[in-house]
mmCIF file of N, CA and C in Angstrom:
data_model
loop_
_atom_site.group_PDB
_atom_site.id
_atom_site.type_symbol
_atom_site.label_atom_id
_atom_site.label_comp_id
_atom_site.label_asym_id
_atom_site.label_seq_id
_atom_site.Cartn_x
_atom_site.Cartn_y
_atom_site.Cartn_z
ATOM 1 N N MET A 1 3.590 -13.914 -6.479
ATOM 2 C CA MET A 1 3.713 -12.166 -6.730
ATOM 3 C C MET A 1 4.670 -10.986 -6.535
ATOM 4 N N LYS A 2 5.308 -10.052 -7.034
ATOM 5 C CA LYS A 2 6.093 -9.957 -6.523
ATOM 6 C C LYS A 2 5.740 -8.683 -5.598
ATOM 7 N N ILE A 3 5.989 -8.339 -3.845
ATOM 8 C CA ILE A 3 5.331 -6.814 -3.430
ATOM 9 C C ILE A 3 6.532 -6.320 -2.897
ATOM 10 N N ALA A 4 6.566 -4.673 -2.946
ATOM 11 C CA ALA A 4 7.341 -3.632 -2.083
ATOM 12 C C ALA A 4 6.836 -3.343 -1.073
ATOM 13 N N ILE A 5 7.789 -3.659 -0.179
ATOM 14 C CA ILE A 5 7.556 -3.134 1.081
ATOM 15 C C ILE A 5 8.331 -2.001 2.147
ATOM 16 N N GLY A 6 7.883 -1.201 2.503
ATOM 17 C CA GLY A 6 9.018 -0.288 3.075
ATOM 18 C C GLY A 6 7.954 0.122 4.415
ATOM 19 N N SER A 7 9.185 0.784 5.316
ATOM 20 C CA SER A 7 8.492 1.648 6.617
ATOM 21 C C SER A 7 9.277 3.035 6.939
ATOM 22 N N ASP A 8 8.934 3.598 8.185
ATOM 23 C CA ASP A 8 10.094 4.347 8.787
ATOM 24 C C ASP A 8 10.148 4.143 10.169
ATOM 25 N N HIS A 9 11.019 4.697 10.603
ATOM 26 C CA HIS A 9 11.273 3.919 11.897
ATOM 27 C C HIS A 9 10.080 3.450 12.864
ATOM 28 N N ALA A 10 8.924 4.635 12.676
ATOM 29 C CA ALA A 10 7.756 4.791 13.577
ATOM 30 C C ALA A 10 6.820 2.509 13.250
ATOM 31 N N GLY A 11 7.201 2.721 11.795
ATOM 32 C CA GLY A 11 6.075 1.583 11.331
ATOM 33 C C GLY A 11 7.141 -0.186 11.304
ATOM 34 N N LEU A 12 8.559 -0.081 11.462
ATOM 35 C CA LEU A 12 9.447 -1.090 11.384
ATOM 36 C C LEU A 12 8.741 -2.197 11.847
ATOM 37 N N PRO A 13 8.423 -2.336 13.466
ATOM 38 C CA PRO A 13 7.769 -3.551 14.227
ATOM 39 C C PRO A 13 7.128 -3.966 13.034
ATOM 40 N N LEU A 14 5.706 -3.699 12.215
ATOM 41 C CA LEU A 14 4.928 -3.521 11.738
ATOM 42 C C LEU A 14 5.191 -4.295 10.317
ATOM 43 N N LYS A 15 5.779 -3.647 9.500
ATOM 44 C CA LYS A 15 6.710 -3.925 8.358
ATOM 45 C C LYS A 15 7.349 -5.109 8.665
ATOM 46 N N ARG A 16 8.232 -5.480 9.344
ATOM 47 C CA ARG A 16 8.691 -6.792 9.848
ATOM 48 C C ARG A 16 7.399 -7.759 9.777
ATOM 49 N N SER A 17 6.530 -7.854 10.547
ATOM 50 C CA SER A 17 5.541 -8.625 10.933
ATOM 51 C C SER A 17 4.886 -9.382 9.524
ATOM 52 N N LEU A 18 4.219 -7.628 8.428
ATOM 53 C CA LEU A 18 4.260 -7.926 7.218
ATOM 54 C C LEU A 18 4.783 -8.654 6.814
ATOM 55 N N LEU A 19 6.171 -8.363 6.193
ATOM 56 C CA LEU A 19 7.067 -8.702 5.339
ATOM 57 C C LEU A 19 7.398 -10.108 5.236
ATOM 58 N N ALA A 20 7.126 -10.968 6.458
ATOM 59 C CA ALA A 20 7.464 -12.358 7.173
ATOM 60 C C ALA A 20 5.959 -12.901 6.624
ATOM 61 N N ALA A 21 5.188 -12.214 6.524
ATOM 62 C CA ALA A 21 3.625 -13.009 6.369
ATOM 63 C C ALA A 21 3.636 -12.838 4.901
ATOM 64 N N LEU A 22 4.113 -11.624 4.153
ATOM 65 C CA LEU A 22 4.276 -12.179 2.467
ATOM 66 C C LEU A 22 5.250 -13.096 2.193
ATOM 67 N N GLU A 23 6.299 -13.729 3.218
ATOM 68 C CA GLU A 23 7.347 -14.534 2.650
ATOM 69 C C GLU A 23 6.632 -16.128 2.643
ATOM 70 N N SER A 24 5.698 -16.055 4.009
ATOM 71 C CA SER A 24 5.261 -17.448 4.352
ATOM 72 C C SER A 24 3.704 -17.857 3.554
ATOM 73 N N MET A 25 3.223 -16.858 2.518
ATOM 74 C CA MET A 25 2.580 -16.851 1.236
ATOM 75 C C MET A 25 3.136 -17.352 0.016
ATOM 76 N N GLY A 26 4.239 -16.838 -0.166
ATOM 77 C CA GLY A 26 4.901 -17.551 -1.037
ATOM 78 C C GLY A 26 5.392 -16.027 -1.858
ATOM 79 N N HIS A 27 4.807 -14.859 -1.483
ATOM 80 C CA HIS A 27 5.573 -13.800 -2.479
ATOM 81 C C HIS A 27 6.885 -13.340 -2.548
ATOM 82 N N ALA A 28 7.337 -12.958 -3.612
ATOM 83 C CA ALA A 28 9.056 -12.264 -3.449
ATOM 84 C C ALA A 28 8.322 -10.621 -2.920
ATOM 85 N N VAL A 29 9.699 -10.483 -1.894
ATOM 86 C CA VAL A 29 9.008 -9.196 -1.868
ATOM 87 C C VAL A 29 10.540 -8.389 -1.289
ATOM 88 N N LEU A 30 10.578 -7.345 -2.198
ATOM 89 C CA LEU A 30 11.615 -6.322 -2.456
ATOM 90 C C LEU A 30 11.402 -5.135 -0.878
ATOM 91 N N ASP A 31 12.557 -4.960 -0.409
ATOM 92 C CA ASP A 31 12.613 -4.208 1.309
ATOM 93 C C ASP A 31 13.005 -3.268 0.891
ATOM 94 N N ALA A 32 12.422 -2.487 1.105
ATOM 95 C CA ALA A 32 13.074 -1.070 0.303
ATOM 96 C C ALA A 32 13.626 -0.221 1.823
ATOM 97 N N GLY A 33 13.506 -0.656 2.507
ATOM 98 C CA GLY A 33 14.103 0.177 4.536
ATOM 99 C C GLY A 33 12.298 0.621 4.812
ATOM 100 N N THR A 34 13.184 1.203 5.684
ATOM 101 C CA THR A 34 14.764 0.875 6.226
ATOM 102 C C THR A 34 14.622 0.074 7.516
ATOM 103 N N HIS A 35 15.796 -0.093 7.938
ATOM 104 C CA HIS A 35 16.498 -1.604 8.111
ATOM 105 C C HIS A 35 16.392 -1.551 9.896
ATOM 106 N N GLY A 36 16.560 -0.316 10.040
ATOM 107 C CA GLY A 36 16.975 0.152 12.013
ATOM 108 C C GLY A 36 16.205 0.970 11.904
ATOM 109 N N GLY A 37 15.953 0.722 13.847
ATOM 110 C CA GLY A 37 14.805 1.839 14.506
ATOM 111 C C GLY A 37 15.225 3.373 14.459
ATOM 112 N N GLU A 38 16.169 3.958 13.436
ATOM 113 C CA GLU A 38 16.985 5.101 14.255
ATOM 114 C C GLU A 38 16.115 6.281 13.527
ATOM 115 N N SER A 39 15.360 7.160 14.055
ATOM 116 C CA SER A 39 14.522 7.576 13.412
ATOM 117 C C SER A 39 15.072 8.993 12.354
ATOM 118 N N CYS A 40 13.863 8.369 10.971
ATOM 119 C CA CYS A 40 13.745 8.720 9.461
ATOM 120 C C CYS A 40 13.159 8.987 9.183
ATOM 121 N N ASP A 41 13.029 9.591 7.679
ATOM 122 C CA ASP A 41 11.761 10.540 6.912
ATOM 123 C C ASP A 41 11.139 9.582 6.020
ATOM 124 N N TYR A 42 9.761 9.268 6.783
ATOM 125 C CA TYR A 42 8.672 8.199 5.535
ATOM 126 C C TYR A 42 8.569 8.721 4.493
ATOM 127 N N PRO A 43 8.826 10.199 3.842
ATOM 128 C CA PRO A 43 8.220 10.419 2.684
ATOM 129 C C PRO A 43 9.452 9.588 1.075
ATOM 130 N N ASP A 44 10.919 9.241 2.257
ATOM 131 C CA ASP A 44 11.909 8.206 1.502
ATOM 132 C C ASP A 44 11.511 6.568 1.222
ATOM 133 N N PHE A 45 10.438 6.499 1.563
ATOM 134 C CA PHE A 45 10.501 5.232 1.859
ATOM 135 C C PHE A 45 9.064 4.971 1.073
ATOM 136 N N ALA A 46 7.844 6.374 1.051
ATOM 137 C CA ALA A 46 7.378 5.649 0.530
ATOM 138 C C ALA A 46 7.581 6.246 -1.366
ATOM 139 N N HIS A 47 8.485 6.917 -1.382
ATOM 140 C CA HIS A 47 8.703 6.649 -2.406
ATOM 141 C C HIS A 47 9.503 5.770 -3.076
ATOM 142 N N ALA A 48 10.533 4.815 -2.844
ATOM 143 C CA ALA A 48 11.121 4.014 -3.042
ATOM 144 C C ALA A 48 10.224 3.233 -3.850
ATOM 145 N N VAL A 49 9.093 3.027 -2.722
ATOM 146 C CA VAL A 49 8.160 1.767 -3.034
ATOM 147 C C VAL A 49 7.011 2.388 -4.050
ATOM 148 N N ALA A 50 6.656 3.687 -4.123
ATOM 149 C CA ALA A 50 5.739 3.894 -4.918
ATOM 150 C C ALA A 50 6.444 3.779 -6.670
ATOM 151 N N VAL A 51 7.676 4.263 -6.799
ATOM 152 C CA VAL A 51 8.504 3.901 -7.970
ATOM 153 C C VAL A 51 8.939 2.527 -8.317
ATOM 154 N N LYS A 52 8.631 1.550 -7.692
ATOM 155 C CA LYS A 52 8.587 -0.036 -8.403
ATOM 156 C C LYS A 52 7.541 -0.457 -8.654
ATOM 157 N N VAL A 53 6.025 0.289 -7.854
ATOM 158 C CA VAL A 53 5.018 -0.186 -7.722
ATOM 159 C C VAL A 53 4.206 0.447 -9.453
ATOM 160 N N ALA A 54 4.837 1.628 -9.638
ATOM 161 C CA ALA A 54 4.293 2.273 -11.264
ATOM 162 C C ALA A 54 5.419 1.877 -12.333
ATOM 163 N N ALA A 55 6.714 1.515 -11.760
ATOM 164 C CA ALA A 55 7.546 0.929 -12.952
ATOM 165 C C ALA A 55 6.831 -0.619 -13.407
ATOM 166 N N GLY A 56 5.949 -1.249 -12.142
ATOM 167 C CA GLY A 56 5.876 -2.426 -12.648
ATOM 168 C C GLY A 56 6.913 -3.565 -12.121
ATOM 169 N N GLU A 57 8.143 -2.817 -11.496
ATOM 170 C CA GLU A 57 9.044 -4.052 -10.700
ATOM 171 C C GLU A 57 7.691 -4.881 -9.661
ATOM 172 N N ALA A 58 7.108 -4.478 -9.083
ATOM 173 C CA ALA A 58 6.047 -5.009 -8.137
ATOM 174 C C ALA A 58 4.735 -4.941 -8.440
ATOM 175 N N ALA A 59 4.090 -5.883 -8.356
ATOM 176 C CA ALA A 59 2.528 -5.824 -8.158
ATOM 177 C C ALA A 59 2.270 -4.676 -7.344
ATOM 178 N N PHE A 60 2.185 -4.558 -6.310
ATOM 179 C CA PHE A 60 1.755 -3.904 -5.284
ATOM 180 C C PHE A 60 2.697 -3.365 -4.749
ATOM 181 N N GLY A 61 2.314 -2.749 -2.928
ATOM 182 C CA GLY A 61 3.204 -1.713 -2.259
ATOM 183 C C GLY A 61 2.550 -2.112 -1.052
ATOM 184 N N VAL A 62 3.298 -2.004 0.634
ATOM 185 C CA VAL A 62 2.916 -1.715 1.139
ATOM 186 C C VAL A 62 3.602 -1.001 2.234
ATOM 187 N N LEU A 63 3.237 0.145 3.067
ATOM 188 C CA LEU A 63 3.568 1.056 3.688
ATOM 189 C C LEU A 63 3.426 1.061 5.123
ATOM 190 N N CYS A 64 3.976 1.294 5.929
ATOM 191 C CA CYS A 64 3.933 1.288 7.572
ATOM 192 C C CYS A 64 4.993 2.723 7.785
ATOM 193 N N CYS A 65 3.826 3.263 8.646
ATOM 194 C CA CYS A 65 4.531 3.894 9.642
ATOM 195 C C CYS A 65 3.759 4.306 10.889
ATOM 196 N N GLY A 66 3.474 5.552 11.853
ATOM 197 C CA GLY A 66 3.351 5.908 12.760
ATOM 198 C C GLY A 66 1.580 5.119 12.636
ATOM 199 N N SER A 67 0.983 5.990 11.858
ATOM 200 C CA SER A 67 -0.366 6.456 10.860
ATOM 201 C C SER A 67 -0.761 5.592 9.642
ATOM 202 N N GLY A 68 0.684 5.470 8.853
ATOM 203 C CA GLY A 68 -0.362 5.209 7.657
ATOM 204 C C GLY A 68 -0.928 6.195 7.177
ATOM 205 N N ILE A 69 -1.099 7.437 6.972
ATOM 206 C CA ILE A 69 -1.303 9.008 6.506
ATOM 207 C C ILE A 69 -0.501 9.061 5.920
ATOM 208 N N GLY A 70 0.781 9.666 6.112
ATOM 209 C CA GLY A 70 2.662 10.615 5.451
ATOM 210 C C GLY A 70 2.232 9.408 4.377
ATOM 211 N N MET A 71 2.607 7.811 4.430
ATOM 212 C CA MET A 71 2.943 7.096 3.336
ATOM 213 C C MET A 71 2.305 7.491 2.476
ATOM 214 N N ALA A 72 1.242 7.407 2.833
ATOM 215 C CA ALA A 72 -0.518 7.005 1.207
ATOM 216 C C ALA A 72 0.258 8.795 1.078
ATOM 217 N N ILE A 73 -0.118 9.860 1.318
ATOM 218 C CA ILE A 73 0.094 10.891 1.050
ATOM 219 C C ILE A 73 1.675 11.296 0.668
ATOM 220 N N ALA A 74 2.869 10.516 0.807
ATOM 221 C CA ALA A 74 3.409 10.936 -0.026
ATOM 222 C C ALA A 74 3.521 9.354 -1.102
ATOM 223 N N ALA A 75 3.475 8.728 -1.346
ATOM 224 C CA ALA A 75 3.250 7.649 -2.448
ATOM 225 C C ALA A 75 2.071 8.141 -3.376
ATOM 226 N N ASN A 76 1.009 8.580 -3.063
ATOM 227 C CA ASN A 76 0.190 9.034 -3.769
ATOM 228 C C ASN A 76 0.685 10.100 -4.391
ATOM 229 N N ARG A 77 0.870 10.671 -4.750
ATOM 230 C CA ARG A 77 2.231 12.128 -5.691
ATOM 231 C C ARG A 77 2.509 11.688 -6.398
ATOM 232 N N HIS A 78 2.709 10.108 -6.824
ATOM 233 C CA HIS A 78 3.197 9.542 -7.957
ATOM 234 C C HIS A 78 1.856 8.961 -9.218
ATOM 235 N N PRO A 79 1.699 9.344 -10.091
ATOM 236 C CA PRO A 79 1.492 9.099 -10.931
ATOM 237 C C PRO A 79 1.141 7.538 -10.708
ATOM 238 N N ASP A 80 0.065 7.273 -11.368
ATOM 239 C CA ASP A 80 -0.663 5.543 -11.535
ATOM 240 C C ASP A 80 -0.537 4.882 -10.237
ATOM 241 N N ILE A 81 -0.376 5.924 -9.277
ATOM 242 C CA ILE A 81 -0.307 5.081 -7.483
ATOM 243 C C ILE A 81 -1.574 5.766 -6.800
ATOM 244 N N ARG A 82 -3.086 4.511 -6.262
ATOM 245 C CA ARG A 82 -3.618 4.727 -5.406
ATOM 246 C C ARG A 82 -3.129 3.646 -4.374
ATOM 247 N N ALA A 83 -2.541 4.726 -3.294
ATOM 248 C CA ALA A 83 -1.992 4.205 -1.832
ATOM 249 C C ALA A 83 -3.581 4.235 -0.831
ATOM 250 N N VAL A 84 -3.595 3.386 -0.125
ATOM 251 C CA VAL A 84 -5.043 4.149 0.991
ATOM 252 C C VAL A 84 -4.443 3.508 2.001
ATOM 253 N N VAL A 85 -5.208 4.462 3.547
ATOM 254 C CA VAL A 85 -4.865 3.731 4.269
ATOM 255 C C VAL A 85 -5.384 2.654 4.945
ATOM 256 N N LEU A 86 -5.130 1.595 5.549
ATOM 257 C CA LEU A 86 -6.307 0.739 5.523
ATOM 258 C C LEU A 86 -6.560 0.269 6.898
ATOM 259 N N HIS A 87 -7.093 -0.011 7.970
ATOM 260 C CA HIS A 87 -8.185 0.026 8.673
ATOM 261 C C HIS A 87 -8.811 -1.356 9.267
ATOM 262 N N ASN A 88 -9.380 -1.535 8.353
ATOM 263 C CA ASN A 88 -9.811 -3.411 8.271
ATOM 264 C C ASN A 88 -10.091 -4.082 6.748
ATOM 265 N N SER A 89 -10.343 -5.531 7.021
ATOM 266 C CA SER A 89 -10.275 -5.891 5.786
ATOM 267 C C SER A 89 -11.615 -5.796 4.868
ATOM 268 N N THR A 90 -12.764 -5.107 4.909
ATOM 269 C CA THR A 90 -13.712 -4.514 4.723
ATOM 270 C C THR A 90 -12.971 -3.237 3.766
ATOM 271 N N GLU A 91 -12.357 -2.160 4.161
ATOM 272 C CA GLU A 91 -11.687 -1.588 3.506
ATOM 273 C C GLU A 91 -11.005 -1.883 2.681
ATOM 274 N N ALA A 92 -10.088 -3.126 2.495
ATOM 275 C CA ALA A 92 -9.392 -3.734 1.919
ATOM 276 C C ALA A 92 -9.459 -4.473 0.689
ATOM 277 N N ARG A 93 -10.776 -4.798 0.954
ATOM 278 C CA ARG A 93 -11.409 -5.580 -0.573
ATOM 279 C C ARG A 93 -12.085 -4.687 -1.197
ATOM 280 N N LEU A 94 -12.660 -3.326 -0.403
ATOM 281 C CA LEU A 94 -13.460 -2.418 -1.217
ATOM 282 C C LEU A 94 -12.453 -1.662 -2.129
ATOM 283 N N THR A 95 -11.325 -0.973 -1.328
ATOM 284 C CA THR A 95 -10.074 -0.184 -2.166
ATOM 285 C C THR A 95 -9.789 -1.255 -3.256
ATOM 286 N N ARG A 96 -9.564 -2.015 -2.888
ATOM 287 C CA ARG A 96 -9.316 -2.965 -4.870
ATOM 288 C C ARG A 96 -10.679 -2.855 -5.623
ATOM 289 N N LEU A 97 -12.086 -3.805 -5.187
ATOM 290 C CA LEU A 97 -13.113 -3.196 -5.740
ATOM 291 C C LEU A 97 -13.283 -2.737 -6.642
ATOM 292 N N HIS A 98 -13.310 -1.080 -6.119
ATOM 293 C CA HIS A 98 -13.809 0.049 -6.798
ATOM 294 C C HIS A 98 -13.116 1.071 -6.931
ATOM 295 N N ASN A 99 -11.375 0.983 -5.935
ATOM 296 C CA ASN A 99 -10.776 1.688 -6.836
ATOM 297 C C ASN A 99 -8.921 1.376 -7.898
ATOM 298 N N ASP A 100 -9.346 0.256 -7.358
ATOM 299 C CA ASP A 100 -7.863 -0.592 -8.013
ATOM 300 C C ASP A 100 -6.651 -0.792 -7.399
ATOM 301 N N ALA A 101 -6.713 0.123 -5.854
ATOM 302 C CA ALA A 101 -5.383 0.654 -4.943
ATOM 303 C C ALA A 101 -4.703 -0.450 -5.608
ATOM 304 N N ASN A 102 -3.261 0.442 -5.372
ATOM 305 C CA ASN A 102 -2.026 -1.031 -5.512
ATOM 306 C C ASN A 102 -1.212 -0.783 -4.879
ATOM 307 N N ILE A 103 -1.223 0.287 -3.390
ATOM 308 C CA ILE A 103 -0.442 0.322 -2.386
ATOM 309 C C ILE A 103 -1.010 0.491 -1.112
ATOM 310 N N ALA A 104 -1.241 -0.599 -0.088
ATOM 311 C CA ALA A 104 -1.824 -0.350 1.253
ATOM 312 C C ALA A 104 -0.652 -0.008 2.263
ATOM 313 N N CYS A 105 -1.243 1.506 2.483
ATOM 314 C CA CYS A 105 -0.702 1.675 3.834
ATOM 315 C C CYS A 105 -1.139 1.388 5.291
ATOM 316 N N PHE A 106 -0.294 1.037 6.308
ATOM 317 C CA PHE A 106 -0.710 0.423 8.089
ATOM 318 C C PHE A 106 0.291 1.695 8.878
ATOM 319 N N GLY A 107 -0.298 1.370 10.092
ATOM 320 C CA GLY A 107 -0.298 2.477 10.752
ATOM 321 C C GLY A 107 -0.042 1.620 12.205
ATOM 322 N N ALA A 108 1.232 1.678 12.194
ATOM 323 C CA ALA A 108 1.164 0.618 13.226
ATOM 324 C C ALA A 108 1.346 1.897 14.486
ATOM 325 N N ARG A 109 0.754 2.569 15.156
ATOM 326 C CA ARG A 109 0.189 3.178 16.161
ATOM 327 C C ARG A 109 -1.194 3.166 15.877
ATOM 328 N N THR A 110 -1.588 2.361 15.109
ATOM 329 C CA THR A 110 -3.442 2.598 15.256
ATOM 330 C C THR A 110 -3.948 1.208 14.466
ATOM 331 N N THR A 111 -3.244 0.350 13.975
ATOM 332 C CA THR A 111 -4.089 -0.843 13.461
ATOM 333 C C THR A 111 -3.104 -1.933 14.611
ATOM 334 N N GLY A 112 -3.458 -2.855 14.654
ATOM 335 C CA GLY A 112 -2.803 -4.474 14.858
ATOM 336 C C GLY A 112 -2.380 -5.223 14.707
ATOM 337 N N GLU A 113 -1.871 -5.489 14.489
ATOM 338 C CA GLU A 113 -0.825 -7.041 13.651
ATOM 339 C C GLU A 113 -1.612 -7.583 12.982
ATOM 340 N N GLU A 114 -2.715 -8.331 13.752
ATOM 341 C CA GLU A 114 -3.449 -9.366 13.415
ATOM 342 C C GLU A 114 -4.059 -8.604 12.051
ATOM 343 N N VAL A 115 -4.937 -7.279 12.633
ATOM 344 C CA VAL A 115 -6.017 -6.544 11.740
ATOM 345 C C VAL A 115 -5.026 -6.413 10.584
ATOM 346 N N ALA A 116 -3.752 -6.161 10.378
ATOM 347 C CA ALA A 116 -2.797 -5.748 9.652
ATOM 348 C C ALA A 116 -2.826 -6.657 8.055
ATOM 349 N N LEU A 117 -2.506 -8.030 9.444
ATOM 350 C CA LEU A 117 -2.141 -9.037 7.956
ATOM 351 C C LEU A 117 -3.802 -9.344 7.371
ATOM 352 N N ASP A 118 -5.314 -9.421 8.586
ATOM 353 C CA ASP A 118 -6.462 -9.868 7.907
ATOM 354 C C ASP A 118 -6.303 -9.316 6.901
ATOM 355 N N ALA A 119 -6.575 -7.306 6.642
ATOM 356 C CA ALA A 119 -6.295 -6.378 5.872
ATOM 357 C C ALA A 119 -5.696 -6.845 4.464
ATOM 358 N N LEU A 120 -4.423 -7.302 4.670
ATOM 359 C CA LEU A 120 -3.377 -7.639 3.727
ATOM 360 C C LEU A 120 -3.776 -8.778 2.873
ATOM 361 N N ARG A 121 -4.404 -9.548 3.103
ATOM 362 C CA ARG A 121 -5.066 -10.334 2.876
ATOM 363 C C ARG A 121 -5.618 -10.654 2.061
ATOM 364 N N ALA A 122 -6.966 -9.870 2.442
ATOM 365 C CA ALA A 122 -8.181 -9.634 2.144
ATOM 366 C C ALA A 122 -7.378 -8.344 0.477
ATOM 367 N N PHE A 123 -6.375 -7.442 0.860
ATOM 368 C CA PHE A 123 -5.588 -6.309 -0.240
ATOM 369 C C PHE A 123 -5.175 -7.546 -1.494
ATOM 370 N N LEU A 124 -4.587 -8.247 -1.391
ATOM 371 C CA LEU A 124 -4.092 -9.201 -2.171
ATOM 372 C C LEU A 124 -4.614 -10.012 -2.788
ATOM 373 N N GLY A 125 -6.151 -10.175 -2.302
ATOM 374 C CA GLY A 125 -6.901 -11.806 -2.350
ATOM 375 C C GLY A 125 -7.783 -10.874 -3.361
ATOM 376 N N THR A 126 -7.898 -9.637 -3.568
ATOM 377 C CA THR A 126 -9.059 -8.907 -4.226
ATOM 378 C C THR A 126 -8.970 -7.844 -5.760
ATOM 379 N N GLY A 127 -9.686 -8.836 -6.473
ATOM 380 C CA GLY A 127 -9.246 -8.067 -8.249
ATOM 381 C C GLY A 127 -10.089 -6.680 -8.534
ATOM 382 N N PHE A 128 -9.873 -6.299 -9.595
ATOM 383 C CA PHE A 128 -10.297 -4.766 -9.325
ATOM 384 C C PHE A 128 -11.669 -5.273 -10.569
ATOM 385 N N GLU A 129 -12.887 -4.389 -9.677
ATOM 386 C CA GLU A 129 -14.129 -4.705 -10.405
ATOM 387 C C GLU A 129 -14.650 -4.538 -12.419
ATOM 388 N N GLY A 130 -13.657 -3.260 -12.063
ATOM 389 C CA GLY A 130 -13.824 -3.026 -13.526
ATOM 390 C C GLY A 130 -14.878 -1.804 -13.598
ATOM 391 N N GLY A 131 -15.795 -2.202 -15.044
ATOM 392 C CA GLY A 131 -16.415 -1.508 -14.907
ATOM 393 C C GLY A 131 -17.433 0.186 -15.346
ATOM 394 N N ARG A 132 -18.370 0.619 -14.558
ATOM 395 C CA ARG A 132 -18.532 2.165 -13.952
ATOM 396 C C ARG A 132 -17.098 2.866 -12.948
ATOM 397 N N HIS A 133 -16.469 1.619 -12.397
ATOM 398 C CA HIS A 133 -14.911 2.574 -11.899
ATOM 399 C C HIS A 133 -14.255 2.481 -12.796
ATOM 400 N N GLN A 134 -14.084 1.625 -13.679
ATOM 401 C CA GLN A 134 -12.998 2.024 -14.677
ATOM 402 C C GLN A 134 -13.050 3.644 -15.224
ATOM 403 N N ARG A 135 -13.934 3.911 -15.186
ATOM 404 C CA ARG A 135 -14.739 5.314 -15.373
ATOM 405 C C ARG A 135 -14.145 6.021 -14.983
ATOM 406 N N ARG A 136 -14.520 5.899 -13.511
ATOM 407 C CA ARG A 136 -14.365 6.997 -12.363
ATOM 408 C C ARG A 136 -12.699 7.221 -12.277
ATOM 409 N N LEU A 137 -11.678 5.987 -12.208
ATOM 410 C CA LEU A 137 -10.641 5.485 -12.253
ATOM 411 C C LEU A 137 -10.085 6.557 -13.367
ATOM 412 N N ASP A 138 -10.077 6.760 -14.175
ATOM 413 C CA ASP A 138 -9.215 7.235 -16.218
ATOM 414 C C ASP A 138 -9.190 9.026 -15.349
ATOM 415 N N LYS A 139 -10.500 9.266 -14.439
ATOM 416 C CA LYS A 139 -10.469 10.763 -13.725
ATOM 417 C C LYS A 139 -9.432 11.152 -13.408
ATOM 418 N N LEU A 140 -9.572 10.076 -12.986
ATOM 419 C CA LEU A 140 -7.499 10.134 -11.895
ATOM 420 C C LEU A 140 -6.490 10.343 -12.446
ATOM 421 N N SER A 141 -6.495 10.064 -13.620
ATOM 422 C CA SER A 141 -5.000 10.308 -14.651
ATOM 423 C C SER A 141 -4.496 11.163 -14.566
ATOM 424 N N PRO A 142 -3.229 11.566 -14.863
ATOM 425 C CA PRO A 142 -3.021 12.226 -14.727
ATOM 426 C C PRO A 142 -3.232 13.493 -15.929
ATOM 427 N N THR A 143 -3.633 12.760 -17.347
ATOM 428 C CA THR A 143 -3.667 13.488 -18.221
ATOM 429 C C THR A 143 -5.176 14.397 -18.099
ATOM 430 N N ALA A 144 -6.175 13.493 -17.275
ATOM 431 C CA ALA A 144 -7.310 13.901 -16.784
ATOM 432 C C ALA A 144 -7.941 14.553 -15.932
ATOM 433 N N LEU A 145 -6.322 15.157 -15.878
ATOM 434 C CA LEU A 145 -5.851 16.352 -14.823
ATOM 435 C C LEU A 145 -5.639 17.383 -15.610
ATOM 436 N N ALA A 146 -5.002 17.458 -16.576
ATOM 437 C CA ALA A 146 -4.417 18.264 -17.309
ATOM 438 C C ALA A 146 -5.272 19.890 -18.101
#
């Protein structure tokens, strides 16, 4: 599976760990940056990953910043993106089952590496349940809001 990943400076150490884990699982990873520890702006990386996921260039996205919140806000500005901040594997599983989330966001200052890895595995390993949940997702589409 192809996964797009990005982070700002605060999320870089966690991104590096998640990227290595994704590669060891056999996934192709599209790294949208950042690559250095200098201060940078999280929306730039959220947008880069969201564009790849929305265009179908990547099946899923992973974003890391200090809290995960800014990344999720920025990514969710894109149509057809459902970015979620994850703190554990239960949230990861439920956001896939019920919300068909397609970008996992993590806070490097709020979530430990092992917990994030566990949540990422659950996120990628869980399918969308459909059914009544699809009806609800349809109400989130840009055309439903017009």
